Short mmCIF file of N, CA and C in Angstrom, two decimals:
data_model
loop_
_atom_site.label_atom_id
_atom_site.label_comp_id
_atom_site.label_asym_id
_atom_site.label_seq_id
_atom_site.Cartn_x
_atom_site.Cartn_y
_atom_site.Cartn_z
N UNK A 1004 0.78 -1.22 0.00
CA UNK A 1004 -0.01 0.01 0.00
C UNK A 1004 0.82 1.30 -0.03
N UNK A 1005 2.18 1.17 0.14
CA UNK A 1005 2.98 2.38 0.29
C UNK A 1005 2.84 3.32 -0.95
N UNK A 1006 2.87 2.73 -2.17
CA UNK A 1006 2.71 3.57 -3.34
C UNK A 1006 1.42 4.30 -3.32
N UNK A 1007 0.35 3.64 -2.97
CA UNK A 1007 -0.97 4.25 -2.92
C UNK A 1007 -1.06 5.37 -1.88
N UNK A 1008 -0.47 5.08 -0.68
CA UNK A 1008 -0.49 6.09 0.37
C UNK A 1008 0.28 7.36 -0.05
N UNK A 1009 1.43 7.13 -0.70
CA UNK A 1009 2.26 8.31 -1.15
C UNK A 1009 1.48 9.07 -2.19
N UNK A 1010 0.92 8.38 -3.18
CA UNK A 1010 0.18 9.03 -4.26
C UNK A 1010 -0.99 9.88 -3.69
N UNK A 1011 -1.74 9.28 -2.78
CA UNK A 1011 -2.86 9.94 -2.12
C UNK A 1011 -2.39 11.23 -1.40
N UNK A 1012 -1.31 11.07 -0.64
CA UNK A 1012 -0.75 12.19 0.16
C UNK A 1012 -0.33 13.35 -0.73
N UNK A 1013 0.42 13.04 -1.80
CA UNK A 1013 0.90 14.11 -2.67
C UNK A 1013 -0.19 14.75 -3.51
N UNK A 1014 -1.12 13.96 -3.97
CA UNK A 1014 -2.26 14.56 -4.79
C UNK A 1014 -3.16 15.46 -3.89
N UNK A 1015 -3.26 15.06 -2.62
CA UNK A 1015 -3.97 15.96 -1.70
C UNK A 1015 -3.27 17.29 -1.50
N UNK A 1016 -1.91 17.20 -1.37
CA UNK A 1016 -1.14 18.44 -1.26
C UNK A 1016 -1.27 19.32 -2.50
N UNK A 1017 -1.38 18.67 -3.65
CA UNK A 1017 -1.50 19.43 -4.91
C UNK A 1017 -2.88 20.05 -5.04
N UNK A 1018 -3.84 19.54 -4.29
CA UNK A 1018 -5.21 20.02 -4.43
C UNK A 1018 -5.77 19.91 -5.86
N UNK A 1019 -5.45 18.80 -6.45
CA UNK A 1019 -5.93 18.48 -7.83
C UNK A 1019 -7.44 18.46 -7.88
N UNK A 1020 -8.07 19.07 -8.84
CA UNK A 1020 -9.51 19.09 -8.95
C UNK A 1020 -9.98 18.63 -10.38
N UNK A 1021 -11.22 18.34 -10.47
CA UNK A 1021 -11.80 17.93 -11.75
C UNK A 1021 -11.55 18.99 -12.81
N UNK A 1022 -11.23 18.60 -14.00
CA UNK A 1022 -10.96 19.48 -15.10
C UNK A 1022 -9.54 20.00 -15.25
N UNK A 1023 -8.76 19.78 -14.24
CA UNK A 1023 -7.38 20.24 -14.31
C UNK A 1023 -6.54 19.22 -15.12
N UNK A 1024 -5.43 19.76 -15.60
CA UNK A 1024 -4.47 18.93 -16.32
C UNK A 1024 -3.24 18.63 -15.45
N UNK A 1025 -2.90 17.34 -15.40
CA UNK A 1025 -1.76 16.94 -14.58
C UNK A 1025 -0.77 16.18 -15.45
N UNK A 1026 0.53 16.38 -15.20
CA UNK A 1026 1.60 15.68 -15.84
C UNK A 1026 2.23 14.86 -14.74
N UNK A 1027 2.31 13.52 -14.88
CA UNK A 1027 2.92 12.66 -13.86
C UNK A 1027 4.23 12.10 -14.44
N UNK A 1028 5.36 12.50 -13.88
CA UNK A 1028 6.64 12.04 -14.33
C UNK A 1028 7.01 10.84 -13.50
N UNK A 1029 7.36 9.73 -14.15
CA UNK A 1029 7.65 8.48 -13.44
C UNK A 1029 6.36 7.77 -13.13
N UNK A 1030 5.42 7.81 -14.08
CA UNK A 1030 4.06 7.29 -13.83
C UNK A 1030 4.00 5.77 -13.79
N UNK A 1031 5.05 5.08 -14.29
CA UNK A 1031 4.96 3.62 -14.34
C UNK A 1031 5.43 2.92 -13.12
N UNK A 1032 5.84 3.69 -12.10
CA UNK A 1032 6.28 3.09 -10.83
C UNK A 1032 5.09 2.98 -9.88
N UNK A 1033 5.35 2.55 -8.67
CA UNK A 1033 4.36 2.29 -7.63
C UNK A 1033 3.56 3.55 -7.34
N UNK A 1034 4.24 4.62 -6.97
CA UNK A 1034 3.52 5.85 -6.61
C UNK A 1034 2.82 6.41 -7.85
N UNK A 1035 3.56 6.48 -8.92
CA UNK A 1035 3.05 7.04 -10.17
C UNK A 1035 1.80 6.39 -10.70
N UNK A 1036 1.79 5.09 -10.69
CA UNK A 1036 0.64 4.33 -11.24
C UNK A 1036 -0.63 4.56 -10.36
N UNK A 1037 -0.47 4.56 -9.08
CA UNK A 1037 -1.62 4.94 -8.24
C UNK A 1037 -2.01 6.35 -8.45
N UNK A 1038 -1.08 7.29 -8.64
CA UNK A 1038 -1.41 8.69 -8.92
C UNK A 1038 -2.22 8.84 -10.21
N UNK A 1039 -1.86 8.01 -11.23
CA UNK A 1039 -2.61 8.07 -12.49
C UNK A 1039 -4.06 7.70 -12.21
N UNK A 1040 -4.32 6.63 -11.51
CA UNK A 1040 -5.66 6.19 -11.24
C UNK A 1040 -6.43 7.16 -10.42
N UNK A 1041 -5.77 7.72 -9.38
CA UNK A 1041 -6.40 8.72 -8.51
C UNK A 1041 -6.77 9.97 -9.24
N UNK A 1042 -5.80 10.47 -9.99
CA UNK A 1042 -6.00 11.71 -10.74
C UNK A 1042 -7.15 11.55 -11.72
N UNK A 1043 -7.24 10.43 -12.39
CA UNK A 1043 -8.32 10.20 -13.31
C UNK A 1043 -9.66 10.11 -12.55
N UNK A 1044 -9.68 9.46 -11.42
CA UNK A 1044 -10.88 9.39 -10.59
C UNK A 1044 -11.32 10.71 -10.16
N UNK A 1045 -10.40 11.64 -9.95
CA UNK A 1045 -10.76 13.03 -9.52
C UNK A 1045 -11.28 13.85 -10.71
N UNK A 1046 -11.16 13.32 -11.95
CA UNK A 1046 -11.68 14.02 -13.13
C UNK A 1046 -10.67 14.87 -13.86
N UNK A 1047 -9.38 14.60 -13.59
CA UNK A 1047 -8.31 15.37 -14.24
C UNK A 1047 -7.97 14.76 -15.61
N UNK A 1048 -7.41 15.59 -16.46
CA UNK A 1048 -6.83 15.07 -17.73
C UNK A 1048 -5.36 14.71 -17.37
N UNK A 1049 -5.03 13.41 -17.63
CA UNK A 1049 -3.80 12.87 -17.14
C UNK A 1049 -2.80 12.54 -18.30
N UNK A 1050 -1.72 13.26 -18.27
CA UNK A 1050 -0.59 12.99 -19.17
C UNK A 1050 0.52 12.42 -18.37
N UNK A 1051 1.17 11.33 -18.89
CA UNK A 1051 2.19 10.65 -18.11
C UNK A 1051 3.49 10.53 -18.88
N UNK A 1052 4.58 10.44 -18.12
CA UNK A 1052 5.91 10.27 -18.67
C UNK A 1052 6.52 9.01 -18.05
N UNK A 1053 6.97 8.16 -18.95
CA UNK A 1053 7.74 6.93 -18.51
C UNK A 1053 8.32 6.29 -19.81
N UNK A 1054 8.84 5.11 -19.66
CA UNK A 1054 9.34 4.36 -20.82
C UNK A 1054 8.20 3.96 -21.74
N UNK A 1055 8.47 3.91 -23.00
CA UNK A 1055 7.44 3.53 -23.94
C UNK A 1055 6.88 2.17 -23.73
N UNK A 1056 7.66 1.25 -23.14
CA UNK A 1056 7.19 -0.09 -22.90
C UNK A 1056 6.09 -0.17 -21.86
N UNK A 1057 5.88 0.92 -21.10
CA UNK A 1057 4.81 0.94 -20.11
C UNK A 1057 3.57 1.64 -20.63
N UNK A 1058 3.57 2.08 -21.86
CA UNK A 1058 2.45 2.82 -22.44
C UNK A 1058 1.10 2.10 -22.29
N UNK A 1059 1.06 0.85 -22.69
CA UNK A 1059 -0.19 0.09 -22.67
C UNK A 1059 -0.75 0.00 -21.20
N UNK A 1060 0.10 -0.31 -20.27
CA UNK A 1060 -0.26 -0.34 -18.83
C UNK A 1060 -0.82 0.98 -18.39
N UNK A 1061 -0.15 2.03 -18.71
CA UNK A 1061 -0.62 3.38 -18.25
C UNK A 1061 -1.91 3.80 -18.89
N UNK A 1062 -2.10 3.54 -20.18
CA UNK A 1062 -3.37 3.86 -20.83
C UNK A 1062 -4.50 3.01 -20.24
N UNK A 1063 -4.20 1.77 -19.92
CA UNK A 1063 -5.24 0.87 -19.37
C UNK A 1063 -5.68 1.32 -17.95
N UNK A 1064 -4.86 2.12 -17.29
CA UNK A 1064 -5.19 2.52 -15.90
C UNK A 1064 -5.56 4.00 -15.81
N UNK A 1065 -5.84 4.64 -16.98
CA UNK A 1065 -6.43 5.97 -16.89
C UNK A 1065 -5.67 7.10 -17.58
N UNK A 1066 -4.41 6.83 -18.02
CA UNK A 1066 -3.71 7.92 -18.70
C UNK A 1066 -4.41 8.34 -20.01
N UNK A 1067 -4.48 9.65 -20.23
CA UNK A 1067 -5.05 10.14 -21.47
C UNK A 1067 -4.03 10.24 -22.54
N UNK A 1068 -2.78 10.49 -22.15
CA UNK A 1068 -1.66 10.62 -23.08
C UNK A 1068 -0.41 10.11 -22.45
N UNK A 1069 0.47 9.41 -23.20
CA UNK A 1069 1.68 8.96 -22.65
C UNK A 1069 2.88 9.58 -23.42
N UNK A 1070 3.94 9.87 -22.72
CA UNK A 1070 5.12 10.43 -23.34
C UNK A 1070 6.29 9.52 -22.98
N UNK A 1071 7.06 9.13 -23.94
CA UNK A 1071 8.22 8.26 -23.74
C UNK A 1071 9.46 9.14 -23.62
N UNK A 1072 9.97 9.18 -22.39
CA UNK A 1072 11.13 10.08 -22.15
C UNK A 1072 12.40 9.57 -22.88
N UNK A 1073 12.40 8.34 -23.37
CA UNK A 1073 13.57 7.88 -24.13
C UNK A 1073 13.52 8.38 -25.56
N UNK A 1074 12.42 8.84 -26.00
CA UNK A 1074 12.24 9.27 -27.41
C UNK A 1074 12.03 10.79 -27.58
N UNK A 1075 11.59 11.44 -26.49
CA UNK A 1075 11.30 12.87 -26.63
C UNK A 1075 11.66 13.65 -25.39
N UNK A 1076 11.95 14.93 -25.57
CA UNK A 1076 12.24 15.77 -24.46
C UNK A 1076 10.93 16.42 -24.06
N UNK A 1077 10.21 15.83 -23.11
CA UNK A 1077 8.90 16.33 -22.73
C UNK A 1077 8.95 17.71 -22.13
N UNK A 1078 10.12 18.16 -21.65
CA UNK A 1078 10.21 19.54 -21.12
C UNK A 1078 10.10 20.58 -22.22
N UNK A 1079 10.32 20.16 -23.49
CA UNK A 1079 10.27 21.09 -24.65
C UNK A 1079 8.86 21.23 -25.21
N UNK A 1080 7.92 20.49 -24.74
CA UNK A 1080 6.57 20.61 -25.27
C UNK A 1080 5.91 21.92 -24.94
N UNK A 1081 4.98 22.35 -25.76
CA UNK A 1081 4.29 23.63 -25.59
C UNK A 1081 3.16 23.48 -24.57
N UNK A 1082 2.71 22.28 -24.31
CA UNK A 1082 1.57 22.03 -23.34
C UNK A 1082 1.98 22.52 -21.96
N UNK A 1083 1.02 23.10 -21.25
CA UNK A 1083 1.23 23.57 -19.88
C UNK A 1083 0.16 22.90 -19.01
N UNK A 1084 0.52 22.68 -17.75
CA UNK A 1084 -0.30 21.88 -16.83
C UNK A 1084 -0.61 22.66 -15.57
N UNK A 1085 -1.71 22.27 -14.93
CA UNK A 1085 -2.05 22.88 -13.62
C UNK A 1085 -1.22 22.24 -12.54
N UNK A 1086 -0.83 20.93 -12.68
CA UNK A 1086 -0.04 20.22 -11.75
C UNK A 1086 0.99 19.40 -12.47
N UNK A 1087 2.22 19.47 -11.99
CA UNK A 1087 3.26 18.52 -12.44
C UNK A 1087 3.68 17.77 -11.18
N UNK A 1088 3.58 16.45 -11.27
CA UNK A 1088 3.89 15.59 -10.11
C UNK A 1088 5.00 14.67 -10.54
N UNK A 1089 6.16 14.85 -9.93
CA UNK A 1089 7.28 13.97 -10.24
C UNK A 1089 7.67 12.99 -9.13
N UNK A 1090 7.76 11.74 -9.45
CA UNK A 1090 8.25 10.71 -8.51
C UNK A 1090 9.72 10.43 -8.72
N UNK A 1091 10.29 11.10 -9.75
CA UNK A 1091 11.68 10.81 -10.19
C UNK A 1091 12.64 11.74 -9.42
N UNK A 1092 13.62 11.17 -8.79
CA UNK A 1092 14.64 11.93 -8.12
C UNK A 1092 15.40 12.75 -9.11
N UNK A 1093 15.78 13.93 -8.75
CA UNK A 1093 16.60 14.83 -9.53
C UNK A 1093 15.87 15.32 -10.82
N UNK A 1094 14.57 15.41 -10.81
CA UNK A 1094 13.84 16.08 -11.86
C UNK A 1094 14.24 17.54 -11.79
N UNK A 1095 14.67 18.17 -12.91
CA UNK A 1095 15.12 19.53 -12.83
C UNK A 1095 13.98 20.46 -12.47
N UNK A 1096 14.08 21.07 -11.32
CA UNK A 1096 13.00 21.86 -10.75
C UNK A 1096 12.60 23.01 -11.67
N UNK A 1097 13.58 23.75 -12.18
CA UNK A 1097 13.23 24.93 -13.04
C UNK A 1097 12.51 24.49 -14.30
N UNK A 1098 12.94 23.37 -14.87
CA UNK A 1098 12.25 22.88 -16.06
C UNK A 1098 10.85 22.35 -15.76
N UNK A 1099 10.67 21.72 -14.61
CA UNK A 1099 9.29 21.28 -14.20
C UNK A 1099 8.43 22.49 -13.98
N UNK A 1100 8.92 23.52 -13.30
CA UNK A 1100 8.11 24.69 -13.06
C UNK A 1100 7.75 25.40 -14.38
N UNK A 1101 8.57 25.32 -15.39
CA UNK A 1101 8.31 25.92 -16.69
C UNK A 1101 7.13 25.24 -17.37
N UNK A 1102 6.83 24.02 -17.00
CA UNK A 1102 5.72 23.27 -17.60
C UNK A 1102 4.37 23.64 -17.01
N UNK A 1103 4.38 24.49 -16.01
CA UNK A 1103 3.13 24.82 -15.31
C UNK A 1103 2.46 26.06 -15.87
N UNK A 1104 1.17 26.06 -15.79
CA UNK A 1104 0.38 27.24 -16.12
C UNK A 1104 0.62 28.27 -14.99
N UNK A 1105 0.28 29.52 -15.22
CA UNK A 1105 0.35 30.47 -14.07
C UNK A 1105 -0.47 29.94 -12.89
N UNK A 1106 0.14 30.03 -11.68
CA UNK A 1106 -0.54 29.53 -10.45
C UNK A 1106 -0.50 28.06 -10.30
N UNK A 1107 0.22 27.38 -11.17
CA UNK A 1107 0.32 25.91 -11.11
C UNK A 1107 1.12 25.39 -9.93
N UNK A 1108 1.06 24.07 -9.68
CA UNK A 1108 1.72 23.42 -8.58
C UNK A 1108 2.66 22.35 -9.04
N UNK A 1109 3.90 22.38 -8.60
CA UNK A 1109 4.83 21.30 -8.89
C UNK A 1109 5.07 20.55 -7.62
N UNK A 1110 4.76 19.24 -7.63
CA UNK A 1110 4.90 18.39 -6.46
C UNK A 1110 6.07 17.45 -6.69
N UNK A 1111 7.11 17.62 -5.90
CA UNK A 1111 8.36 16.82 -5.97
C UNK A 1111 8.32 15.76 -4.89
N UNK A 1112 8.04 14.53 -5.26
CA UNK A 1112 7.97 13.44 -4.29
C UNK A 1112 9.36 12.99 -3.83
N UNK A 1113 10.39 13.24 -4.65
CA UNK A 1113 11.78 12.93 -4.30
C UNK A 1113 12.62 14.20 -4.48
N UNK A 1114 12.43 15.20 -3.68
CA UNK A 1114 13.13 16.46 -3.93
C UNK A 1114 14.58 16.42 -3.59
N UNK A 1115 15.36 17.29 -4.27
CA UNK A 1115 16.73 17.48 -3.93
C UNK A 1115 16.86 18.40 -2.74
N UNK A 1116 18.03 18.47 -2.14
CA UNK A 1116 18.22 19.46 -1.04
C UNK A 1116 17.97 20.87 -1.50
N UNK A 1117 18.37 21.17 -2.72
CA UNK A 1117 18.13 22.51 -3.28
C UNK A 1117 16.65 22.80 -3.44
N UNK A 1118 15.87 21.79 -3.85
CA UNK A 1118 14.39 21.95 -3.93
C UNK A 1118 13.81 22.30 -2.57
N UNK A 1119 14.26 21.65 -1.53
CA UNK A 1119 13.82 21.95 -0.18
C UNK A 1119 14.09 23.42 0.20
N UNK A 1120 15.28 23.86 -0.18
CA UNK A 1120 15.65 25.25 0.16
C UNK A 1120 14.88 26.32 -0.64
N UNK A 1121 14.58 26.00 -1.90
CA UNK A 1121 13.93 26.99 -2.76
C UNK A 1121 12.44 26.97 -2.63
N UNK A 1122 11.84 25.93 -2.04
CA UNK A 1122 10.41 25.81 -1.97
C UNK A 1122 9.69 26.99 -1.42
N UNK A 1123 10.10 27.51 -0.25
CA UNK A 1123 9.33 28.66 0.28
C UNK A 1123 9.39 29.93 -0.58
N UNK A 1124 10.36 30.07 -1.45
CA UNK A 1124 10.55 31.29 -2.24
C UNK A 1124 10.03 31.18 -3.64
N UNK A 1125 9.68 29.95 -4.11
CA UNK A 1125 9.27 29.78 -5.49
C UNK A 1125 8.03 30.57 -5.86
N UNK A 1126 7.07 30.56 -5.02
CA UNK A 1126 5.82 31.29 -5.35
C UNK A 1126 6.09 32.78 -5.39
N UNK A 1127 6.98 33.30 -4.64
CA UNK A 1127 7.27 34.74 -4.65
C UNK A 1127 7.97 35.15 -5.97
N UNK A 1128 8.77 34.24 -6.52
CA UNK A 1128 9.52 34.59 -7.72
C UNK A 1128 8.87 34.13 -9.03
N UNK A 1129 7.97 33.11 -8.99
CA UNK A 1129 7.44 32.55 -10.19
C UNK A 1129 5.90 32.63 -10.26
N UNK A 1130 5.24 32.82 -9.15
CA UNK A 1130 3.79 32.73 -9.12
C UNK A 1130 3.31 31.31 -9.15
N UNK A 1131 4.17 30.34 -9.03
CA UNK A 1131 3.83 28.93 -9.01
C UNK A 1131 4.29 28.36 -7.69
N UNK A 1132 3.69 27.19 -7.32
CA UNK A 1132 4.07 26.61 -6.03
C UNK A 1132 4.95 25.35 -6.24
N UNK A 1133 5.98 25.29 -5.43
CA UNK A 1133 6.81 24.08 -5.32
C UNK A 1133 6.48 23.38 -4.04
N UNK A 1134 5.90 22.17 -4.13
CA UNK A 1134 5.47 21.49 -2.96
C UNK A 1134 6.41 20.28 -2.68
N UNK A 1135 7.05 20.34 -1.54
CA UNK A 1135 7.94 19.26 -1.12
C UNK A 1135 7.54 18.89 0.28
N UNK A 1136 7.39 17.60 0.52
CA UNK A 1136 6.96 17.13 1.85
C UNK A 1136 7.27 15.62 1.98
N UNK A 1137 7.26 15.16 3.19
CA UNK A 1137 7.39 13.73 3.42
C UNK A 1137 6.00 13.15 3.57
N UNK A 1138 5.77 12.02 2.96
CA UNK A 1138 4.47 11.31 3.15
C UNK A 1138 4.52 10.64 4.48
N UNK A 1139 3.57 10.91 5.31
CA UNK A 1139 3.58 10.39 6.68
C UNK A 1139 2.86 9.10 6.89
N UNK A 1140 2.15 8.63 5.90
CA UNK A 1140 1.41 7.36 5.99
C UNK A 1140 0.52 7.37 7.22
N UNK A 1141 -0.45 8.21 7.24
CA UNK A 1141 -1.43 8.35 8.36
C UNK A 1141 -2.52 7.28 8.25
N UNK A 1142 -3.04 6.93 9.42
CA UNK A 1142 -4.08 5.94 9.49
C UNK A 1142 -5.32 6.32 8.64
N UNK A 1143 -5.69 7.65 8.67
CA UNK A 1143 -6.82 8.09 7.90
C UNK A 1143 -6.57 7.91 6.43
N UNK A 1144 -5.32 8.09 5.94
CA UNK A 1144 -5.00 7.92 4.56
C UNK A 1144 -5.10 6.44 4.15
N UNK A 1145 -4.72 5.57 5.08
CA UNK A 1145 -4.84 4.13 4.82
C UNK A 1145 -6.36 3.73 4.72
N UNK A 1146 -7.23 4.34 5.54
CA UNK A 1146 -8.62 4.08 5.40
C UNK A 1146 -9.21 4.59 4.10
N UNK A 1147 -8.74 5.77 3.66
CA UNK A 1147 -9.17 6.31 2.38
C UNK A 1147 -8.68 5.41 1.25
N UNK A 1148 -7.45 4.98 1.31
CA UNK A 1148 -6.90 4.12 0.27
C UNK A 1148 -7.69 2.79 0.22
N UNK A 1149 -7.98 2.29 1.35
CA UNK A 1149 -8.78 1.03 1.46
C UNK A 1149 -10.20 1.21 0.79
N UNK A 1150 -10.81 2.35 1.10
CA UNK A 1150 -12.12 2.62 0.50
C UNK A 1150 -12.03 2.79 -1.01
N UNK A 1151 -11.00 3.38 -1.52
CA UNK A 1151 -10.75 3.50 -2.97
C UNK A 1151 -10.58 2.13 -3.62
N UNK A 1152 -9.87 1.27 -2.95
CA UNK A 1152 -9.71 -0.08 -3.46
C UNK A 1152 -10.98 -0.90 -3.41
N UNK A 1153 -11.72 -0.80 -2.32
CA UNK A 1153 -12.96 -1.51 -2.17
C UNK A 1153 -14.02 -1.11 -3.19
N UNK A 1154 -14.01 0.15 -3.48
CA UNK A 1154 -14.99 0.72 -4.46
C UNK A 1154 -14.51 0.51 -5.89
N UNK A 1155 -13.33 -0.04 -6.06
CA UNK A 1155 -12.70 -0.28 -7.37
C UNK A 1155 -12.45 1.06 -8.15
N UNK A 1156 -12.37 2.14 -7.43
CA UNK A 1156 -11.93 3.41 -8.01
C UNK A 1156 -10.50 3.28 -8.46
N UNK A 1157 -9.69 2.60 -7.69
CA UNK A 1157 -8.33 2.27 -8.07
C UNK A 1157 -8.18 0.73 -7.86
N UNK A 1158 -7.17 0.19 -8.47
CA UNK A 1158 -6.96 -1.23 -8.30
C UNK A 1158 -5.45 -1.56 -8.26
N UNK A 1159 -5.08 -2.52 -7.45
CA UNK A 1159 -3.69 -2.91 -7.38
C UNK A 1159 -3.28 -3.61 -8.68
N UNK A 1160 -2.02 -3.51 -8.99
CA UNK A 1160 -1.48 -4.14 -10.19
C UNK A 1160 -0.75 -5.42 -9.73
N UNK A 1161 -1.13 -6.56 -10.27
CA UNK A 1161 -0.42 -7.78 -9.96
C UNK A 1161 0.50 -8.09 -11.10
N UNK A 1162 1.80 -8.05 -10.82
CA UNK A 1162 2.81 -8.29 -11.85
C UNK A 1162 2.99 -9.78 -12.10
N UNK A 1163 3.01 -10.61 -11.06
CA UNK A 1163 3.23 -12.02 -11.17
C UNK A 1163 2.49 -12.76 -10.06
N UNK A 1164 2.17 -13.96 -10.34
CA UNK A 1164 1.55 -14.81 -9.31
C UNK A 1164 2.48 -16.03 -9.12
N UNK A 1165 2.65 -16.41 -7.90
CA UNK A 1165 3.55 -17.49 -7.55
C UNK A 1165 2.83 -18.53 -6.73
N UNK A 1166 3.16 -19.78 -6.93
CA UNK A 1166 2.60 -20.86 -6.06
C UNK A 1166 3.23 -20.73 -4.70
N UNK A 1167 2.58 -21.27 -3.72
CA UNK A 1167 3.11 -21.18 -2.32
C UNK A 1167 4.49 -21.78 -2.21
N UNK A 1168 4.76 -22.83 -3.01
CA UNK A 1168 6.07 -23.49 -2.92
C UNK A 1168 7.20 -22.55 -3.37
N UNK A 1169 6.81 -21.55 -4.18
CA UNK A 1169 7.83 -20.61 -4.70
C UNK A 1169 8.05 -19.45 -3.78
#
């Protein structure tokens, strides 16, 4: 459940709402894949970044558009987003902020030390928010995650099944 708890925590910090556009960098990992499903359930338009080999999986779980970082520089796109959510360590902060619409929010799930230092000043200099925080895995969030799973709003991904002997 850790990926789901982290995705829930960071999307709540982003205050993502229906109709907004979100870019999820590192969408094919544990946190990212849950974030895709949750963002879609909230009514957002979801664009994702990961390897091309994960495209089918990401589309099947709610992504509206996939970008293959091995084939294109997604930072050079003209599209702008309300929220950029990166699960990838060392995502260039300035480039991520440049992908935001005015007043947009950049959520760095794996921030650098420099990101931590610049976070309080970003909104003053750019009009955009840089959100960095630790996911605390609260009991209430676990209950919310459980309810999302029970309602089939989101679903766990089973990569492999093994016999008990294995």
